[in-house]
Rosetta silent file (secondary structure, phi, psi, omega in degrees, C-alpha in Angstrom):
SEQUENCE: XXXXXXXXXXXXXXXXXXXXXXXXXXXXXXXXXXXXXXXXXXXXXXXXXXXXXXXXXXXXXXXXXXXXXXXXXXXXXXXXXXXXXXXXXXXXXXXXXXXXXXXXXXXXXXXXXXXXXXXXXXXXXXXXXXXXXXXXXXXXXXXXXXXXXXXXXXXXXXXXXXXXXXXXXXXXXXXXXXXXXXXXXXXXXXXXXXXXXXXXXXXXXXXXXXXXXXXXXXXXXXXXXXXXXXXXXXXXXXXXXXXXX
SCORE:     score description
SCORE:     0.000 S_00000001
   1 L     0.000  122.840  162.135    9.759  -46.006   -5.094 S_00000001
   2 L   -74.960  117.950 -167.661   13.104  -44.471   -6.429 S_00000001
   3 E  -123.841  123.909 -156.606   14.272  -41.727   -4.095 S_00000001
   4 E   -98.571   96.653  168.234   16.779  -38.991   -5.261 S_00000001
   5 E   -94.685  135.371  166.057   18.905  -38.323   -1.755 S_00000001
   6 E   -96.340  168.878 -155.890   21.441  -34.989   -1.596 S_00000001
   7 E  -145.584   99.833  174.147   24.452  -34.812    0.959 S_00000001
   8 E  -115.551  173.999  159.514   24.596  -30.795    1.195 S_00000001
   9 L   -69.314  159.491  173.043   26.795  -28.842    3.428 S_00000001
  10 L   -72.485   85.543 -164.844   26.454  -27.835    6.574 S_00000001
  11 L  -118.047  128.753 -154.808   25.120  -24.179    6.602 S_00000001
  12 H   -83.360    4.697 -172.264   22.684  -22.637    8.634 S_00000001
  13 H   -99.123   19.179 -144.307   20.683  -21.122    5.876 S_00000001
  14 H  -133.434  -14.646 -172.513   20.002  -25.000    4.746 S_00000001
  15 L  -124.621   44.252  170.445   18.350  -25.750    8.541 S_00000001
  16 L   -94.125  -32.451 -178.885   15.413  -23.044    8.435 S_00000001
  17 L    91.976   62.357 -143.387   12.736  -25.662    7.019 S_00000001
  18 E  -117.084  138.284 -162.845   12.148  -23.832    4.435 S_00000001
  19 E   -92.970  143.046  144.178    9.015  -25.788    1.948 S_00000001
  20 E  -122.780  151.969 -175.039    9.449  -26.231   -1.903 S_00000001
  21 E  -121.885  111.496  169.961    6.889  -27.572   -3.543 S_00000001
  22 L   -33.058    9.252 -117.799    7.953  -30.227   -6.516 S_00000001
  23 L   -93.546  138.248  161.719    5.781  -31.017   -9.566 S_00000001
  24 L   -81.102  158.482 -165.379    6.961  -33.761  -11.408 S_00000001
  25 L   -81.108  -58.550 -161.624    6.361  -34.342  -15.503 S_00000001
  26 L   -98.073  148.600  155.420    5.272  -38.067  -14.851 S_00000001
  27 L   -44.234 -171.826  179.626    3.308  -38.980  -11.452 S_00000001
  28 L  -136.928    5.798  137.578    5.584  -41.235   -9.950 S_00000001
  29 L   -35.469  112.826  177.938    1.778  -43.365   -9.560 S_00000001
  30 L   -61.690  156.568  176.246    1.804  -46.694  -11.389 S_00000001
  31 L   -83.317  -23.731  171.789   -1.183  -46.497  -14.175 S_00000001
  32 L   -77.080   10.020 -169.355   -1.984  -50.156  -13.337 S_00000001
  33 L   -76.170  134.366 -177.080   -2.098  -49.039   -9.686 S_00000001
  34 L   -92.734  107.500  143.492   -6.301  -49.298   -8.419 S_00000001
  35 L  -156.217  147.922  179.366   -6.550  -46.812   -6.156 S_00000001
  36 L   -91.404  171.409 -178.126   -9.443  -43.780   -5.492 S_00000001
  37 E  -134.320  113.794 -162.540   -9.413  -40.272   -4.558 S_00000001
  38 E  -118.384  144.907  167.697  -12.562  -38.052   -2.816 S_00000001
  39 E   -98.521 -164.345 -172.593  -12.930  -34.498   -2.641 S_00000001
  40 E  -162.749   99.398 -168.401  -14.486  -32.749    0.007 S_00000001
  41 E  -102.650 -173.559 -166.887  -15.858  -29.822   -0.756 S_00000001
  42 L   -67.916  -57.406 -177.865  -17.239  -26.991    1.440 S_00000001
  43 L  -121.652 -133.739 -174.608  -21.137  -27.159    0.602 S_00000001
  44 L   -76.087  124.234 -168.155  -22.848  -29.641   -1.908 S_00000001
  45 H   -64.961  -53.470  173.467  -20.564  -31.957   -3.444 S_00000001
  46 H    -1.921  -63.090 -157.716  -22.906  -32.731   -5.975 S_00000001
  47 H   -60.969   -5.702 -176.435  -22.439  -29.211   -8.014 S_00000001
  48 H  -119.029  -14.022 -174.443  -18.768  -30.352   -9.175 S_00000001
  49 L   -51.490  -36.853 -166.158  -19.324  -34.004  -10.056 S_00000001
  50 L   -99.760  -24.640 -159.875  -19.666  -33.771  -13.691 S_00000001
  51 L   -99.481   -7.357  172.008  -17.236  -30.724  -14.205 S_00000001
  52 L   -92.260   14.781 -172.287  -14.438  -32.613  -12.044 S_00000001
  53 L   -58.297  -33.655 -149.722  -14.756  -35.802  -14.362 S_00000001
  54 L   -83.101  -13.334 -153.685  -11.401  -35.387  -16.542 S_00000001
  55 L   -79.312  124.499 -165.807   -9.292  -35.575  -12.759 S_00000001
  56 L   -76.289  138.120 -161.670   -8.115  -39.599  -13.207 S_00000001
  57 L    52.066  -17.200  158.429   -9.369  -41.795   -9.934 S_00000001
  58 E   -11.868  133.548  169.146  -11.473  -39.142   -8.663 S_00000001
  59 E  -164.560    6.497  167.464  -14.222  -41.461   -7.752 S_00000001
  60 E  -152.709  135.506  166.599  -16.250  -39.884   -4.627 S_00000001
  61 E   -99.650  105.980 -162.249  -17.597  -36.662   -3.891 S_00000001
  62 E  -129.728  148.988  167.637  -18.484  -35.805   -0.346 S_00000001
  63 E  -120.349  126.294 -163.226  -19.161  -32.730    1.870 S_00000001
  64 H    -0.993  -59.967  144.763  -17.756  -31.576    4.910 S_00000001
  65 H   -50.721  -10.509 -169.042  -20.591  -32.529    6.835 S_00000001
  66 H  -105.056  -46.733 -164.030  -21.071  -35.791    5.378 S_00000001
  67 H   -59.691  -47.280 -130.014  -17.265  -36.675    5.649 S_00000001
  68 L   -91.555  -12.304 -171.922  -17.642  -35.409    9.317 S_00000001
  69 L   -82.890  -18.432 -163.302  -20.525  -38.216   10.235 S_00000001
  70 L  -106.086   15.975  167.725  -18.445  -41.217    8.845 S_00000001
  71 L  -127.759   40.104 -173.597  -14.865  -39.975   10.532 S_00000001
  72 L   -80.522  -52.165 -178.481  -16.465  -39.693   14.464 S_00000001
  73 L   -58.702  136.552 -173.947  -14.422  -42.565   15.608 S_00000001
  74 H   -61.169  -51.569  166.316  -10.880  -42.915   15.518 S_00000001
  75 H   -33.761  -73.829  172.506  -11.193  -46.384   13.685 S_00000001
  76 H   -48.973  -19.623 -179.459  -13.535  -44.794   10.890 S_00000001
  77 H   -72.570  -52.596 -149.794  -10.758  -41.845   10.661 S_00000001
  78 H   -71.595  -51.540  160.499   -7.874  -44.361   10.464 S_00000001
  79 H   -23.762  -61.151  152.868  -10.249  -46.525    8.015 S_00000001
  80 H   -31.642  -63.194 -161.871  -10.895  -43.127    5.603 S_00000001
  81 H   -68.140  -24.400  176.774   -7.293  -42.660    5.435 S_00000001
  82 H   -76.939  -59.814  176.854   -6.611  -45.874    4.041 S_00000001
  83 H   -25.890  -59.766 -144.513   -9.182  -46.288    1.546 S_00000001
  84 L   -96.968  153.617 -177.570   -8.768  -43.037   -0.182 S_00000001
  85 L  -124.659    3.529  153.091   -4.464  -42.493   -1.489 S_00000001
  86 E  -151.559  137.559  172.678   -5.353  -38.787   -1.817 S_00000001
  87 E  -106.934  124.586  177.282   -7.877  -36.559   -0.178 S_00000001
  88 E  -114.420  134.814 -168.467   -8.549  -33.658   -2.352 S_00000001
  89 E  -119.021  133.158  139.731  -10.437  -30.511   -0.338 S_00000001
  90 E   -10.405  122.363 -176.513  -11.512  -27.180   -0.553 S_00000001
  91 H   -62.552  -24.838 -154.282   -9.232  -24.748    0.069 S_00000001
  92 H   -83.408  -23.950 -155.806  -11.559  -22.668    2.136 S_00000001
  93 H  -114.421   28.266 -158.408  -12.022  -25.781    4.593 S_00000001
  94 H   -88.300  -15.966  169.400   -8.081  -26.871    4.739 S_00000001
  95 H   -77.373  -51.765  172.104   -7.872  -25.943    8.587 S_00000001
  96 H   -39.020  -62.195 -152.532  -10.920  -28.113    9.260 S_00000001
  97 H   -84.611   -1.369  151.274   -9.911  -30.920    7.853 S_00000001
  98 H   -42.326  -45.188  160.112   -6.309  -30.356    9.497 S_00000001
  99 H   -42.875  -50.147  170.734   -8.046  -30.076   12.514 S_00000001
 100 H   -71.716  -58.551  159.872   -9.786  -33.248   11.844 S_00000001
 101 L   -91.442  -76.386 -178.368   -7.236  -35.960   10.721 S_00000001
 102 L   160.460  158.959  163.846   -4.268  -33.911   11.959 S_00000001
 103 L   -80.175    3.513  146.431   -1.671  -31.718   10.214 S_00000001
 104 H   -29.803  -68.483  -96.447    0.906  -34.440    9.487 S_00000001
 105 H  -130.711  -24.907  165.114   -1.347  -35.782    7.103 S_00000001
 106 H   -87.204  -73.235 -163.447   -1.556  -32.007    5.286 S_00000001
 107 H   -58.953  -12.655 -167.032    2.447  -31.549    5.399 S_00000001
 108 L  -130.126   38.171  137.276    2.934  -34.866    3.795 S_00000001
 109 L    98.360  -27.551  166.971    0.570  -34.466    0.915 S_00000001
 110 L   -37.547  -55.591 -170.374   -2.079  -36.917    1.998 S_00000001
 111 E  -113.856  167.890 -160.669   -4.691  -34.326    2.015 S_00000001
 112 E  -139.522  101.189 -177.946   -4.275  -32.080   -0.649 S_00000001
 113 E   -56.372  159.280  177.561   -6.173  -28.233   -0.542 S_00000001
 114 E  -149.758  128.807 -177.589   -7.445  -27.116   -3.616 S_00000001
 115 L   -69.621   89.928 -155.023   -8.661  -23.521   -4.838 S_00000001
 116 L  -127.867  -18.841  167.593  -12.299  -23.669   -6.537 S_00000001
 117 L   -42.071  114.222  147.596  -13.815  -20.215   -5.196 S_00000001
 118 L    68.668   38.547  174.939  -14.334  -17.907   -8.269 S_00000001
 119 L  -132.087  112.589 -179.230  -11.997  -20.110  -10.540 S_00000001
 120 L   -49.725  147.651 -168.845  -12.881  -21.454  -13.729 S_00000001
 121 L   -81.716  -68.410  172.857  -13.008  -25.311  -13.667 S_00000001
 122 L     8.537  -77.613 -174.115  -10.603  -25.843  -16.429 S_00000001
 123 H   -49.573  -38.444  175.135   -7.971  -24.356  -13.743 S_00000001
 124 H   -32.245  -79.551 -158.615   -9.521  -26.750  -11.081 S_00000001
 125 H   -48.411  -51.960 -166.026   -9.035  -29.694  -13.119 S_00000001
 126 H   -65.696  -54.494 -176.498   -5.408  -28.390  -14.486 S_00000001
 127 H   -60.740  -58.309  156.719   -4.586  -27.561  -10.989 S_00000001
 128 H   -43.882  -52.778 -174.890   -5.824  -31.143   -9.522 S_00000001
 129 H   -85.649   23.205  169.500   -3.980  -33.178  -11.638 S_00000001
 130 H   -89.710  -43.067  170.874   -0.828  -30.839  -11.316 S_00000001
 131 H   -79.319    0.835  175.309   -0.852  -31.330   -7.271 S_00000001
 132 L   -77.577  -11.912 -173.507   -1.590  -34.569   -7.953 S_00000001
 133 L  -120.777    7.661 -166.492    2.046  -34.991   -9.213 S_00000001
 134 L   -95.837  164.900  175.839    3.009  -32.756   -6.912 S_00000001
 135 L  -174.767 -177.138 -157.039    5.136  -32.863   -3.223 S_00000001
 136 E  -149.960  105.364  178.362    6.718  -30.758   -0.715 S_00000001
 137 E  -117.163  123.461 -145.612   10.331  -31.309    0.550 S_00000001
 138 E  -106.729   85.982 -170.832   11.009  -29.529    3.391 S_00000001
 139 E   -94.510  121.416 -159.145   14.561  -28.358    3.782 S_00000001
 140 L  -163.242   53.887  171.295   16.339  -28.651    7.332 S_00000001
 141 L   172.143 -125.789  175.856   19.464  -30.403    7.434 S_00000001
 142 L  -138.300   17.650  177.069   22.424  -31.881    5.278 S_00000001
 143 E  -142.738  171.388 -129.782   20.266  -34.497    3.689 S_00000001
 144 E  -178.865   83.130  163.050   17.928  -34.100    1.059 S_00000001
 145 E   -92.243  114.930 -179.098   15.009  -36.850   -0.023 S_00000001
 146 E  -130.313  171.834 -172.728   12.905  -36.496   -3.120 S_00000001
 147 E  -101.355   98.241  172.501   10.719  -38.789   -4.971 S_00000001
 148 L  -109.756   27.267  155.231   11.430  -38.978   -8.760 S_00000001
 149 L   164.554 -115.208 -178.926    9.780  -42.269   -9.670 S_00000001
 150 L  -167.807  157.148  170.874    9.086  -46.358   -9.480 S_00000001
 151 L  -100.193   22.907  176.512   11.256  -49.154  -10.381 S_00000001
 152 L  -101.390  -13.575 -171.402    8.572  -50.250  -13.106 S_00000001
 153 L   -90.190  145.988  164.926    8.795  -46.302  -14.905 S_00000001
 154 L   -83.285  138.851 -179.451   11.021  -46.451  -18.391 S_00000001
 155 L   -35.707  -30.889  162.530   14.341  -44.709  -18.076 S_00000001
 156 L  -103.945  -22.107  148.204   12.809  -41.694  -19.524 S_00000001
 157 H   -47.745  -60.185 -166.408    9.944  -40.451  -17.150 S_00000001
 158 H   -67.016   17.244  158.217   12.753  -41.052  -14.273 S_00000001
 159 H   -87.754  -47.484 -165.742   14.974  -38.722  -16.178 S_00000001
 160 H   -78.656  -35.819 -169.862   12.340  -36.180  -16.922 S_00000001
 161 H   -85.539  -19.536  138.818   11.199  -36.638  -13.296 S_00000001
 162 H   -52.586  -28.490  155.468   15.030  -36.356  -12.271 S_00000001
 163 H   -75.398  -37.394 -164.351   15.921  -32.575  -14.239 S_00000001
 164 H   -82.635  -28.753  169.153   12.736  -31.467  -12.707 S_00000001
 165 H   -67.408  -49.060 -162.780   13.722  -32.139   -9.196 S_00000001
 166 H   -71.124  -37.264  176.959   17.096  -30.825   -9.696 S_00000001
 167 H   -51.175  -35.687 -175.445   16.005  -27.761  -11.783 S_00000001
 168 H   -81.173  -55.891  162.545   13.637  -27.040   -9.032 S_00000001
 169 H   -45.461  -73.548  164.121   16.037  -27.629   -5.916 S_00000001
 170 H    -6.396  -49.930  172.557   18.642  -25.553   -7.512 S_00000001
 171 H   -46.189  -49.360 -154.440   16.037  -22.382   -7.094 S_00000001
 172 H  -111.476   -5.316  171.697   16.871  -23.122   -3.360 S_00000001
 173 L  -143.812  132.241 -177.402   20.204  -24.746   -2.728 S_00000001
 174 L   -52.197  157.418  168.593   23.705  -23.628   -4.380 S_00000001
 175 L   -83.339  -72.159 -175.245   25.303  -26.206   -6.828 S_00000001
 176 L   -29.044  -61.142 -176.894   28.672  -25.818   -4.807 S_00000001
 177 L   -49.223  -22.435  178.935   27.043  -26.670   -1.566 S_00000001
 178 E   -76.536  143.649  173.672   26.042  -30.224   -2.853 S_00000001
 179 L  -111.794  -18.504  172.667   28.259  -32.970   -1.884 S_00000001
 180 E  -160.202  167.052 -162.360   27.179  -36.423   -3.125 S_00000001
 181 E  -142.211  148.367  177.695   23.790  -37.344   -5.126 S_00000001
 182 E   178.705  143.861 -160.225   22.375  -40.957   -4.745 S_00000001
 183 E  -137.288  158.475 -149.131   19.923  -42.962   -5.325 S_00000001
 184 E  -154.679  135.832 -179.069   17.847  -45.436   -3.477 S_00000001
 185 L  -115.925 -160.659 -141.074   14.907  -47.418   -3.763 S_00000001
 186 L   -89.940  -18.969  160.592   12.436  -48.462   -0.600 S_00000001
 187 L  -140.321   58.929  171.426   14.558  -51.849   -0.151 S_00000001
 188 L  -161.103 -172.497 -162.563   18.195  -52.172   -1.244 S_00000001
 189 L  -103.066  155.187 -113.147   21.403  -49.422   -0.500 S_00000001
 190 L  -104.908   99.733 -175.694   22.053  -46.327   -1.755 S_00000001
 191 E   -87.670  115.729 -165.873   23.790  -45.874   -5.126 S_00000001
 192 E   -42.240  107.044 -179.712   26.210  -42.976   -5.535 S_00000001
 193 E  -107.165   -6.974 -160.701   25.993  -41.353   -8.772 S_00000001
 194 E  -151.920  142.141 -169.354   27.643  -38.111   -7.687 S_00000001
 195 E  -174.644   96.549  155.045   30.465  -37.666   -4.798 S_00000001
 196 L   -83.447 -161.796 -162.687   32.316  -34.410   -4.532 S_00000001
 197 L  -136.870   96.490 -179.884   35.658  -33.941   -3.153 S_00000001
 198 L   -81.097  -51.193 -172.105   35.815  -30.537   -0.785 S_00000001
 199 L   -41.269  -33.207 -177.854   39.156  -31.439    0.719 S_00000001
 200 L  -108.268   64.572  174.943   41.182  -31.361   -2.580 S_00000001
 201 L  -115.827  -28.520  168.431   38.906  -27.610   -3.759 S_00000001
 202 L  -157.512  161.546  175.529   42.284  -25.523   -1.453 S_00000001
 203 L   -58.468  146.198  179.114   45.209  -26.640    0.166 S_00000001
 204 L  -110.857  121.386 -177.735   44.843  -27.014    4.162 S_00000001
 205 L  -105.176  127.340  176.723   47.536  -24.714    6.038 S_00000001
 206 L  -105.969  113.022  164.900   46.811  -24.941    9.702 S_00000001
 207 L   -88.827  160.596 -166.582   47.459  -21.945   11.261 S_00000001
 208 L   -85.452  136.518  160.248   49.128  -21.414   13.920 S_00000001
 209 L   -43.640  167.334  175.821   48.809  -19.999   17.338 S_00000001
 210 H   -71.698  -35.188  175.691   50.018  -17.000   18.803 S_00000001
 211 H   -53.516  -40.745 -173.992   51.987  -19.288   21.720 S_00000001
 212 H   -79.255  -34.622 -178.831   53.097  -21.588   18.809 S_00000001
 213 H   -71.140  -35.936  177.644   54.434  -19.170   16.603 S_00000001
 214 H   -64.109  -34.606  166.493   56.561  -17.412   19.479 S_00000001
 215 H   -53.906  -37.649  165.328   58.149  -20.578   20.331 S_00000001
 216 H   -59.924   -6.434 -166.450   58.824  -21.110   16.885 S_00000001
 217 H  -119.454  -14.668 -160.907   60.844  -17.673   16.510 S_00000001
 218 H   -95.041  -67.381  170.665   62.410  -18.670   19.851 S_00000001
 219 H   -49.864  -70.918 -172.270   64.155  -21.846   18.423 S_00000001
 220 H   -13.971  -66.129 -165.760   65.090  -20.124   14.901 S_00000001
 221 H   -56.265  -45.229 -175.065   66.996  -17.492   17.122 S_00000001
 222 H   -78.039  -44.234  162.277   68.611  -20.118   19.348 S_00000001
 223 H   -20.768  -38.379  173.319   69.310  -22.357   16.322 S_00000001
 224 H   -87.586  -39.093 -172.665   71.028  -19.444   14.589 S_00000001
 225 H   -80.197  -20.363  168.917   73.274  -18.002   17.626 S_00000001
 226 L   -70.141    0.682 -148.181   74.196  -21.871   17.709 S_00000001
 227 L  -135.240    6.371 -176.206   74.943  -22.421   14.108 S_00000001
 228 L  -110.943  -20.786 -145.512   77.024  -18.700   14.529 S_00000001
 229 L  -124.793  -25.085  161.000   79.250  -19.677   17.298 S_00000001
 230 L   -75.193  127.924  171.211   80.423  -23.417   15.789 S_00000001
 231 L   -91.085  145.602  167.112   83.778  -23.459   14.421 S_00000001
 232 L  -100.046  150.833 -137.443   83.626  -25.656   11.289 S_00000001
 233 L  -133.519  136.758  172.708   86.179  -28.148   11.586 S_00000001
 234 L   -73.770  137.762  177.423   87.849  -29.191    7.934 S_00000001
 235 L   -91.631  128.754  161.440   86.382  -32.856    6.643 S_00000001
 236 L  -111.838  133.828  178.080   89.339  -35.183    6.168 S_00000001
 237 L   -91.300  152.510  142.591   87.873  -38.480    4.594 S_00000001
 238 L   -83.520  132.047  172.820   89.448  -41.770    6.105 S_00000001
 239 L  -108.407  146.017 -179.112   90.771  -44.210    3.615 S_00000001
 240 L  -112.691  131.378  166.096   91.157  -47.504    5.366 S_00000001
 241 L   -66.215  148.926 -173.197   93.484  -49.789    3.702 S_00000001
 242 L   -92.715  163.011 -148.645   92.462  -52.544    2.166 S_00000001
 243 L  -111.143  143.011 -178.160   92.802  -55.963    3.750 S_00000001
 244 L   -62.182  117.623  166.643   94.685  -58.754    2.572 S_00000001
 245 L   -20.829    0.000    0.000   93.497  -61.729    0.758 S_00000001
């Protein structure tokens, strides 16, 4: 995974936690990657299986109750969570299954609510694969992680997936306030692409105390009644003769 880090300053409106939610162009999912996805709807799963077809790994349909006999155990929870790389849910039932697996596991995209009350399935579907490409970055500090891609993606999804993070982060953090951009994958060290320079943006003038500046007006004045009271003395150069061979 290629991970877009920011360096911003340190400003209190930057440590509120304040959520954006991402969507990327390209998943940042390999296409040869095998892995499924189940929804969990509210009442009978059944009734969406054919109109939820076009959503890509979608491969089990389950209902609340059903999911709830096969998760009793901690094991079978832990077990779920593995199989499945995205849980997609009802919207209606997004506290349950919070409740159920935990709300970690909601903030970090694992399970993923979805609106289907009174919505035409077109939007479903468009809306499932859109959070499917989707993430949440959470802003609360002077660092900044986002996901824009794989190190197997061609140079132009992580570009397209790279304007779209920044375009979107922008909404929410000043361009001034950033201080360095870098980028990092999940095992080697971070490479800088971006490094501003705040110290040379104004000159730094230290000001001074009130204690320091009266001492400072205190020498001047004795400096000056000293420099008023020396007689200047005429400079005679010496020439010293020069010495004999």
């Amino acid at each position: 995974m290629i991970r877009l880090i920011l360096g911003l300053k340190d400003k209190e409106e930057y440590k509120n936690g304040k959520k954006v939610i991402i969507h990327l162009p390209f998943p940042t999912e390999l296409t040869t990657d095998e892995y499924e996805i189940v929804y969990i709807s509210k009442g009978d799963a059944s009734v969406l299986r054919d109109k939820l077809s076009d959503v890509p790994h979608l491969t089990t349909y389950l209902s609340f109750n059903s999911m709830k006999k096969l998760v009793q155990t901690r094991e079978a929870k832990a077990e779920f969570l593995r199989h499945y790389r995205y849980i997609l849910c009802d919207e209606r039932i997004k506290r349950d299954m919070s409740f159920t697996f935990g709300e970690a596991y909601l903030n970090k995209g694992h399970i993923i609510p979805v609106k289907v009350n009174e919505v035409p399935i077109e939007k479903i579907t468009r809306s499932m694969n859109l959070l499917l490409r989707s993430y949440v970055v959470r802003i609360s500090g002077c660092a900044l992680e986002c996901r824009i891609g794989r190190t197997m993606l061609d140079n132009k999804t992580i570009i397209a997936n790279y304007n779209a993070v920044m375009a979107k982060l922008l909404q929410f953090v000043n361009a001034e306030d950033i201080l360095s951009l870098s980028l990092k994958t999940d095992y080697s060290v971070s490479f800088p692409i971006f490094q501003a320079n705040p110290v040379a943006e104004k000159e730094y003038v230290k000001e001074l105390t009130p204690q320091e500046k009266k001492q400072l007006k205190f020498k001047e004045k004795r400096l000056k009644d000293w420099n008023k009271n020396r007689v200047k003395r005429e400079f005679v150069p010496k020439i010293r003769p020069h010495k004999p061979l």
